[in-house]
Amino acid sequence: MKTYNLAVIRGDGIGPEIVEETIRVLDAAGARFGFRFDYHPCLMGGCAIDVAGVPLPPETVEICKAADSVLLGAVGGEKWDTLPGHLRPEAGLLGIRAALGLYANLRPARIFAPLKGASPIKSEIIGEGLDIMVVRELTGGIYFGERGRKEVNGAAAAYDTECYSVPEVERIARVGFEMARKRGGKLCSVDKANVLESSRLWRETVTRLAADYPDVTLSYMYVDNCAMQLVRNPRQFDVIVTSNIFGDILSDEASMISGSIGMLASASLARGSFGLYEPIHGSAPDIAGQGIANPLATILSAAMLLQYSLNEPAAAAAIETAVNEVLKTMRTADIFEPGYRKVGTTDMGRAVADAIS
Ligand code: NAD
């Protein structure tokens, strides 16, 4: 039987609980579609600090690099908050992105029909539903550019630099075009080309690549307008491709359209088909160990893993359909509404797995 190797980082707080249910769902998908997984556990974050003294032990990087892809729960917690920056759990996250060359961050913002009521956007704007994919450049731009402090006219000043090379823009733009091709065929490139030189180069590069994708309709939008349009008329968007800093802000805005942090999946892709898949929420220490965390964001991240890294689109679709189905009758506490059965982490995971089999 076809076997996939998955590195599994359970992490801290609710991480182990939600990953456990995700593995249950992945196994159910494998059983139905004829493949299986070998899981390779490894440590990152607070639990790695406790055992190995660092948030990202070299062994973890090796295990991840040797795997087909990586599934991650979440890291962090108060216990490690007083450590110096480079030893904190979050340093593990930045470290693994760099070590694995994860340059494209995919953040779907969608509303499952049964959860329409949870969105802060009016139902007439949502219509039949929303499904936007934000493709964010993850390893370049102002977060990695030259920075420093200096003196200007006798006053203390600080600067950060936005710099993108053509190859950097090309590789992320291609992810955007390919994604649009697999979805609704529309790509919106978001920049600030009316002001920033780096954005003008970004736009020129995206425009040039468009010739390779005649089946994709390309449009452009300034970032300030995009922030407004996401709330005013989000249904106009299919795939958005943008820089690191603009994507950071817009993907958070777009994902909140869905109304619940416990439902939001993400993928970070490297060259080839390798990726790291994780929920966008953190380790939720306030509810850890209580068995009430919503595992669906991690389960939906696993569906993305099947789709984008393992090329198992039928299994990915089966997970998404199963999630939609269970939401019609049951809810974890974070998305609970009267009239539904309130369930914990394990029951939610079991229900999704059962709906797949
Ligand atoms: P958080 O996302 O962990 O929690 C915010 C709120 O959302 C909390 O009330 C929490 O209970 C709730 N929540 C989050 N996920 C949930 C789920 N699956 N089901 C139900 N409720 C859920 O953010 P925070 O409280 O700001 O951070 C907690 C820790 O997580 C910090 O140490 C932070 O650094 C870390 N963090 C890690 C990641 C990551 O691993 N990628 C991301 C963000 C924050």
Short mmCIF file of C-alpha atoms and ligand atoms in Angstrom, two decimals:
data_model
loop_
_atom_site.label_atom_id
_atom_site.label_comp_id
_atom_site.label_asym_id
_atom_site.label_seq_id
_atom_site.Cartn_x
_atom_site.Cartn_y
_atom_site.Cartn_z
CA MET A 1 0.00 0.00 0.00
CA LYS A 2 1.21 3.54 -0.72
CA THR A 3 2.83 4.91 2.46
CA TYR A 4 3.48 8.57 3.23
CA ASN A 5 6.02 9.72 5.81
CA LEU A 6 4.76 12.55 7.96
CA ALA A 7 6.84 14.43 10.52
CA VAL A 8 4.51 15.28 13.39
CA ILE A 9 5.18 18.14 15.80
CA ARG A 10 2.53 18.04 18.50
CA GLY A 11 3.94 21.06 20.36
CA ASP A 12 2.51 22.61 23.51
CA GLY A 13 -0.84 23.44 25.12
CA ILE A 14 -3.70 22.06 23.04
CA GLY A 15 -1.24 20.96 20.31
CA PRO A 16 -1.08 17.27 21.33
CA GLU A 17 -4.90 17.04 21.70
CA ILE A 18 -5.74 18.48 18.28
CA VAL A 19 -2.97 16.59 16.48
CA GLU A 20 -4.21 13.30 17.96
CA GLU A 21 -7.64 13.85 16.39
CA THR A 22 -6.09 14.91 13.11
CA ILE A 23 -4.13 11.66 12.95
CA ARG A 24 -7.37 9.79 13.56
CA VAL A 25 -8.90 11.60 10.58
CA LEU A 26 -5.86 11.09 8.34
CA ASP A 27 -5.93 7.36 9.11
CA ALA A 28 -9.64 7.23 8.22
CA ALA A 29 -8.96 9.04 4.94
CA GLY A 30 -6.10 6.64 4.16
CA ALA A 31 -8.26 3.60 4.91
CA ARG A 32 -10.93 4.81 2.52
CA PHE A 33 -8.66 5.97 -0.32
CA GLY A 34 -6.00 3.26 -0.18
CA PHE A 35 -2.90 4.73 1.45
CA ARG A 36 -1.34 4.84 4.89
CA PHE A 37 0.97 7.01 6.98
CA ASP A 38 4.14 6.48 8.94
CA TYR A 39 4.20 9.19 11.58
CA HIS A 40 7.55 10.52 12.81
CA PRO A 41 7.09 12.50 16.04
CA CYS A 42 9.54 15.30 16.80
CA LEU A 43 9.85 18.10 19.33
CA MET A 44 9.56 21.84 18.84
CA GLY A 45 8.62 24.75 21.08
CA GLY A 46 8.28 24.60 24.84
CA CYS A 47 8.38 20.82 25.05
CA ALA A 48 11.68 20.86 23.13
CA ILE A 49 13.09 23.49 25.49
CA ASP A 50 12.20 21.25 28.46
CA VAL A 51 13.84 18.18 26.94
CA ALA A 52 16.68 19.52 24.78
CA GLY A 53 17.23 23.09 26.04
CA VAL A 54 16.43 24.69 22.65
CA PRO A 55 13.10 25.34 20.84
CA LEU A 56 14.21 23.66 17.61
CA PRO A 57 16.59 20.72 18.11
CA PRO A 58 18.66 19.86 15.01
CA GLU A 59 17.16 16.36 15.08
CA THR A 60 13.70 17.85 14.46
CA VAL A 61 14.92 19.62 11.33
CA GLU A 62 16.46 16.37 10.08
CA ILE A 63 13.26 14.38 10.69
CA CYS A 64 11.18 17.06 8.91
CA LYS A 65 13.54 17.22 5.93
CA ALA A 66 13.40 13.45 5.52
CA ALA A 67 9.57 13.39 5.58
CA ASP A 68 7.07 13.95 2.74
CA SER A 69 5.60 16.84 4.77
CA VAL A 70 5.11 18.15 8.29
CA LEU A 71 2.00 18.37 10.48
CA LEU A 72 2.25 20.88 13.33
CA GLY A 73 -0.09 21.51 16.28
CA ALA A 74 0.94 24.72 18.05
CA VAL A 75 3.74 25.91 20.30
CA GLY A 76 4.16 28.31 23.20
CA GLY A 77 2.99 28.98 26.70
CA GLU A 78 3.53 31.14 29.78
CA LYS A 79 6.09 28.79 31.27
CA TRP A 80 8.62 29.80 28.59
CA ASP A 81 7.62 33.47 28.19
CA THR A 82 10.47 34.85 30.31
CA LEU A 83 13.25 33.18 28.30
CA PRO A 84 15.38 35.36 25.97
CA GLY A 85 13.93 35.75 22.44
CA HIS A 86 16.13 33.20 20.68
CA LEU A 87 15.23 30.51 23.25
CA ARG A 88 11.47 31.09 23.24
CA PRO A 89 9.09 28.59 21.59
CA GLU A 90 8.24 31.06 18.79
CA ALA A 91 11.91 31.06 17.73
CA GLY A 92 11.30 27.42 16.81
CA LEU A 93 8.58 28.50 14.36
CA LEU A 94 10.79 31.05 12.60
CA GLY A 95 13.68 28.60 12.63
CA ILE A 96 11.77 25.77 11.02
CA ARG A 97 10.38 28.04 8.27
CA ALA A 98 13.91 29.10 7.40
CA ALA A 99 15.41 25.60 7.73
CA LEU A 100 12.76 24.07 5.45
CA GLY A 101 12.75 26.95 2.93
CA LEU A 102 9.02 27.59 3.36
CA TYR A 103 8.48 30.64 1.14
CA ALA A 104 4.76 30.50 0.35
CA ASN A 105 2.08 30.77 2.99
CA LEU A 106 -1.43 29.70 1.97
CA ARG A 107 -4.31 30.87 4.11
CA PRO A 108 -7.80 29.89 3.00
CA ALA A 109 -10.61 32.10 4.27
CA ARG A 110 -13.86 30.28 3.81
CA ILE A 111 -17.20 29.90 5.42
CA PHE A 112 -18.71 26.48 5.86
CA ALA A 113 -22.42 26.83 5.18
CA PRO A 114 -23.53 25.62 8.65
CA LEU A 115 -21.32 28.30 10.27
CA LYS A 116 -22.64 31.26 8.29
CA GLY A 117 -24.09 32.75 11.45
CA ALA A 118 -20.64 32.98 13.07
CA SER A 119 -19.27 35.41 10.49
CA PRO A 120 -19.19 39.09 11.44
CA ILE A 121 -20.08 39.91 7.81
CA LYS A 122 -23.77 40.42 6.91
CA SER A 123 -25.37 37.36 5.32
CA GLU A 124 -26.43 39.29 2.19
CA ILE A 125 -22.74 40.04 1.57
CA ILE A 126 -21.69 36.42 2.18
CA GLY A 127 -24.42 35.09 -0.10
CA GLU A 128 -23.99 31.38 -0.83
CA GLY A 129 -20.62 31.32 0.88
CA LEU A 130 -17.08 32.58 0.70
CA ASP A 131 -13.89 30.90 -0.37
CA ILE A 132 -10.76 33.05 -0.71
CA MET A 133 -7.15 31.90 -0.76
CA VAL A 134 -4.47 34.34 0.37
CA VAL A 135 -0.99 33.48 -0.93
CA ARG A 136 1.59 35.36 1.14
CA GLU A 137 5.33 35.58 0.45
CA LEU A 138 6.93 34.30 3.65
CA THR A 139 10.71 34.65 3.58
CA GLY A 140 11.43 38.06 2.04
CA GLY A 141 10.42 41.71 2.18
CA ILE A 142 10.53 44.08 5.11
CA TYR A 143 10.55 41.36 7.79
CA PHE A 144 13.93 40.21 6.49
CA GLY A 145 15.35 43.45 5.03
CA GLU A 146 18.04 45.69 6.39
CA ARG A 147 17.02 47.45 9.58
CA GLY A 148 18.59 49.62 12.19
CA ARG A 149 18.66 52.71 14.35
CA LYS A 150 20.23 56.04 13.51
CA GLU A 151 19.96 59.69 14.34
CA VAL A 152 17.96 62.11 12.19
CA ASN A 153 18.33 65.83 12.97
CA GLY A 154 19.48 64.95 16.47
CA ALA A 155 16.51 62.68 17.17
CA ALA A 156 16.55 58.89 17.51
CA ALA A 157 15.13 57.16 14.40
CA ALA A 158 14.68 53.60 13.15
CA TYR A 159 14.23 52.05 9.72
CA ASP A 160 13.24 48.74 8.10
CA THR A 161 13.71 48.00 4.40
CA GLU A 162 11.33 46.39 1.91
CA CYS A 163 13.35 44.69 -0.84
CA TYR A 164 12.22 42.04 -3.32
CA SER A 165 14.24 40.47 -6.12
CA VAL A 166 12.65 39.34 -9.38
CA PRO A 167 13.21 35.62 -8.63
CA GLU A 168 11.54 36.05 -5.21
CA VAL A 169 8.48 37.66 -6.81
CA GLU A 170 8.41 35.12 -9.64
CA ARG A 171 8.31 32.06 -7.39
CA ILE A 172 5.50 33.37 -5.18
CA ALA A 173 3.56 34.71 -8.18
CA ARG A 174 3.75 31.28 -9.81
CA VAL A 175 2.24 29.75 -6.66
CA GLY A 176 -0.58 32.28 -6.99
CA PHE A 177 -1.17 31.58 -10.69
CA GLU A 178 -1.09 27.78 -10.17
CA MET A 179 -3.49 28.09 -7.25
CA ALA A 180 -5.91 30.23 -9.29
CA ARG A 181 -5.71 27.69 -12.11
CA LYS A 182 -6.83 24.92 -9.71
CA ARG A 183 -9.61 27.06 -8.23
CA GLY A 184 -11.79 29.77 -9.78
CA GLY A 185 -9.25 31.03 -12.35
CA LYS A 186 -8.89 34.54 -10.85
CA LEU A 187 -5.72 36.03 -9.35
CA CYS A 188 -5.54 39.43 -7.67
CA SER A 189 -2.02 40.75 -7.08
CA VAL A 190 -1.99 43.18 -4.17
CA ASP A 191 0.69 45.87 -3.83
CA LYS A 192 1.23 49.58 -3.23
CA ALA A 193 2.67 50.36 -6.65
CA ASN A 194 1.41 53.96 -6.53
CA VAL A 195 4.00 54.66 -3.81
CA LEU A 196 6.58 51.90 -3.40
CA GLU A 197 9.34 51.06 -5.89
CA SER A 198 9.44 47.47 -4.62
CA SER A 199 5.74 47.20 -5.45
CA ARG A 200 6.35 48.52 -8.98
CA LEU A 201 8.90 45.76 -9.57
CA TRP A 202 6.44 43.28 -8.04
CA ARG A 203 3.70 44.38 -10.45
CA GLU A 204 5.97 44.34 -13.52
CA THR A 205 7.10 40.82 -12.67
CA VAL A 206 3.59 39.48 -12.09
CA THR A 207 2.42 41.10 -15.33
CA ARG A 208 5.22 39.46 -17.31
CA LEU A 209 4.41 36.00 -15.86
CA ALA A 210 0.74 36.35 -16.77
CA ALA A 211 1.64 35.40 -20.36
CA ASP A 212 2.38 31.86 -19.10
CA TYR A 213 -1.11 31.59 -17.60
CA PRO A 214 -3.59 32.72 -20.28
CA ASP A 215 -6.34 30.75 -18.52
CA VAL A 216 -6.02 32.89 -15.35
CA THR A 217 -7.64 36.33 -15.14
CA LEU A 218 -5.15 38.66 -13.46
CA SER A 219 -6.14 41.84 -11.67
CA TYR A 220 -4.28 44.29 -9.42
CA MET A 221 -5.33 46.11 -6.30
CA TYR A 222 -3.63 48.53 -3.93
CA VAL A 223 -3.37 47.10 -0.45
CA ASP A 224 -5.47 49.81 1.20
CA ASN A 225 -8.31 49.22 -1.25
CA CYS A 226 -7.99 45.44 -0.79
CA ALA A 227 -8.37 45.80 2.99
CA MET A 228 -11.63 47.68 2.32
CA GLN A 229 -12.90 45.35 -0.44
CA LEU A 230 -12.43 42.25 1.76
CA VAL A 231 -15.17 43.58 4.01
CA ARG A 232 -17.28 45.40 1.40
CA ASN A 233 -17.40 42.73 -1.30
CA PRO A 234 -15.28 39.69 -0.39
CA ARG A 235 -16.96 37.47 -2.99
CA GLN A 236 -15.06 39.27 -5.79
CA PHE A 237 -11.87 37.46 -4.70
CA ASP A 238 -10.63 34.01 -5.63
CA VAL A 239 -6.83 33.99 -5.03
CA ILE A 240 -4.89 36.96 -3.64
CA VAL A 241 -1.09 37.00 -3.99
CA THR A 242 0.92 39.51 -2.02
CA SER A 243 4.10 40.37 -0.13
CA ASN A 244 5.08 39.26 3.35
CA ILE A 245 3.88 42.30 5.31
CA PHE A 246 0.71 42.95 3.26
CA GLY A 247 -0.13 39.23 3.42
CA ASP A 248 0.39 39.14 7.15
CA ILE A 249 -2.30 41.78 7.64
CA LEU A 250 -4.70 40.80 4.83
CA SER A 251 -4.70 37.08 5.67
CA ASP A 252 -5.68 37.84 9.26
CA GLU A 253 -8.44 40.15 8.04
CA ALA A 254 -9.68 37.63 5.46
CA SER A 255 -9.64 34.73 7.88
CA MET A 256 -11.74 36.59 10.42
CA ILE A 257 -14.53 36.65 7.85
CA SER A 258 -15.08 33.01 8.84
CA GLY A 259 -15.73 34.07 12.43
CA SER A 260 -13.78 31.47 14.38
CA ILE A 261 -10.10 30.97 15.03
CA GLY A 262 -10.72 27.28 15.74
CA MET A 263 -11.62 26.68 12.07
CA LEU A 264 -8.67 28.30 10.27
CA ALA A 265 -6.13 26.16 8.47
CA SER A 266 -2.82 27.08 6.82
CA ALA A 267 -0.03 25.68 4.71
CA SER A 268 3.53 26.85 4.18
CA LEU A 269 5.13 25.49 1.04
CA ALA A 270 8.72 24.98 -0.05
CA ARG A 271 9.95 24.20 -3.55
CA GLY A 272 8.50 21.00 -4.95
CA SER A 273 5.60 19.51 -3.05
CA PHE A 274 6.98 19.75 0.49
CA GLY A 275 4.98 21.74 3.02
CA LEU A 276 4.29 22.40 6.67
CA TYR A 277 0.65 22.39 7.71
CA GLU A 278 -0.72 23.96 10.87
CA PRO A 279 -3.78 25.72 12.29
CA ILE A 280 -3.42 29.50 12.46
CA HIS A 281 -4.32 29.57 16.15
CA GLY A 282 -1.82 29.21 18.97
CA SER A 283 -1.46 26.70 21.77
CA ALA A 284 -4.46 28.10 23.71
CA PRO A 285 -2.97 27.47 27.17
CA ASP A 286 -6.22 28.72 28.76
CA ILE A 287 -8.08 25.59 27.62
CA ALA A 288 -5.21 23.06 27.33
CA GLY A 289 -5.80 19.67 28.90
CA GLN A 290 -9.57 20.18 29.22
CA GLY A 291 -10.52 18.21 26.10
CA ILE A 292 -12.59 21.10 24.72
CA ALA A 293 -10.32 22.52 21.98
CA ASN A 294 -11.67 22.60 18.45
CA PRO A 295 -9.54 20.23 16.32
CA LEU A 296 -11.08 21.30 13.00
CA ALA A 297 -8.44 23.91 12.03
CA THR A 298 -5.76 21.22 12.28
CA ILE A 299 -7.95 18.65 10.55
CA LEU A 300 -8.55 21.13 7.70
CA SER A 301 -4.80 21.79 7.55
CA ALA A 302 -4.36 18.04 7.06
CA ALA A 303 -6.84 18.23 4.17
CA MET A 304 -4.59 20.90 2.62
CA LEU A 305 -1.62 18.56 3.15
CA LEU A 306 -3.40 15.85 1.19
CA GLN A 307 -4.30 18.31 -1.55
CA TYR A 308 -1.08 20.27 -2.01
CA SER A 309 1.73 17.96 -0.88
CA LEU A 310 0.48 14.41 -1.37
CA ASN A 311 -1.69 14.95 -4.44
CA GLU A 312 -4.65 13.12 -2.91
CA PRO A 313 -7.43 15.57 -3.83
CA ALA A 314 -10.27 13.07 -3.34
CA ALA A 315 -9.17 12.37 0.24
CA ALA A 316 -8.81 16.12 0.88
CA ALA A 317 -12.32 16.76 -0.44
CA ALA A 318 -13.71 13.89 1.68
CA ILE A 319 -12.32 15.53 4.84
CA GLU A 320 -13.83 18.89 3.93
CA THR A 321 -17.18 17.30 3.18
CA ALA A 322 -17.06 15.38 6.47
CA VAL A 323 -16.33 18.60 8.40
CA ASN A 324 -19.25 20.33 6.71
CA GLU A 325 -21.48 17.35 7.57
CA VAL A 326 -20.63 17.15 11.30
CA LEU A 327 -21.06 20.90 11.70
CA LYS A 328 -24.74 20.42 10.86
CA THR A 329 -25.28 18.64 14.19
CA MET A 330 -22.42 19.21 16.61
CA ARG A 331 -20.15 21.99 17.79
CA THR A 332 -17.16 22.45 20.09
CA ALA A 333 -17.50 25.18 22.72
CA ASP A 334 -15.80 27.91 20.63
CA ILE A 335 -18.38 27.66 17.82
CA PHE A 336 -21.33 26.49 19.89
CA GLU A 337 -24.84 27.70 19.07
CA PRO A 338 -28.06 26.61 20.80
CA GLY A 339 -29.74 23.71 19.00
CA TYR A 340 -26.46 21.83 18.38
CA ARG A 341 -24.84 19.03 20.41
CA LYS A 342 -21.88 20.37 22.36
CA VAL A 343 -18.91 18.04 22.00
CA GLY A 344 -15.27 17.94 23.05
CA THR A 345 -12.08 17.49 21.03
CA THR A 346 -12.18 13.70 20.84
CA ASP A 347 -15.85 13.43 19.91
CA MET A 348 -15.39 16.00 17.16
CA GLY A 349 -12.38 14.11 15.77
CA ARG A 350 -14.24 10.79 15.92
CA ALA A 351 -17.28 12.25 14.20
CA VAL A 352 -15.20 13.57 11.29
CA ALA A 353 -13.32 10.26 10.99
CA ASP A 354 -16.62 8.33 11.04
CA ALA A 355 -18.11 10.60 8.39
CA ILE A 356 -15.19 9.76 6.09
CA SER A 357 -15.22 5.99 6.50
P1 NAD B 1 -4.27 31.43 20.83
O1 NAD B 1 -4.60 31.32 19.40
O2 NAD B 1 -3.52 30.29 21.44
O3 NAD B 1 -5.60 31.66 21.67
C1 NAD B 1 -6.46 32.79 21.49
C2 NAD B 1 -7.86 32.44 22.01
O4 NAD B 1 -8.49 31.53 21.10
C3 NAD B 1 -7.85 31.73 23.37
O5 NAD B 1 -8.97 32.16 24.11
C4 NAD B 1 -7.99 30.28 23.02
O6 NAD B 1 -8.61 29.51 24.02
C5 NAD B 1 -8.84 30.32 21.75
N1 NAD B 1 -8.52 29.21 20.85
C6 NAD B 1 -7.41 29.08 20.08
N2 NAD B 1 -7.44 27.92 19.41
C7 NAD B 1 -8.58 27.31 19.76
C8 NAD B 1 -9.17 26.06 19.40
N3 NAD B 1 -8.59 25.21 18.54
N4 NAD B 1 -10.34 25.71 19.96
C9 NAD B 1 -10.96 26.56 20.83
N5 NAD B 1 -10.45 27.74 21.19
C10 NAD B 1 -9.28 28.11 20.67
O7 NAD B 1 -3.44 32.80 21.00
P2 NAD B 1 -2.72 33.40 22.29
O8 NAD B 1 -3.55 33.13 23.52
O9 NAD B 1 -2.39 34.78 21.94
O10 NAD B 1 -1.35 32.60 22.40
C11 NAD B 1 -1.15 31.45 23.24
C12 NAD B 1 0.24 30.88 22.97
O11 NAD B 1 0.31 30.38 21.63
C13 NAD B 1 1.35 31.92 23.09
O12 NAD B 1 2.46 31.31 23.71
C14 NAD B 1 1.65 32.27 21.63
O13 NAD B 1 2.98 32.73 21.47
C15 NAD B 1 1.44 30.96 20.97
N6 NAD B 1 1.12 31.03 19.52
C16 NAD B 1 1.61 30.02 18.76
C17 NAD B 1 1.29 29.97 17.40
C18 NAD B 1 1.78 28.81 16.61
O14 NAD B 1 2.18 27.80 17.17
N7 NAD B 1 1.77 28.90 15.29
C19 NAD B 1 0.46 30.97 16.83
C20 NAD B 1 -0.04 31.97 17.65
C21 NAD B 1 0.29 31.99 19.01
#
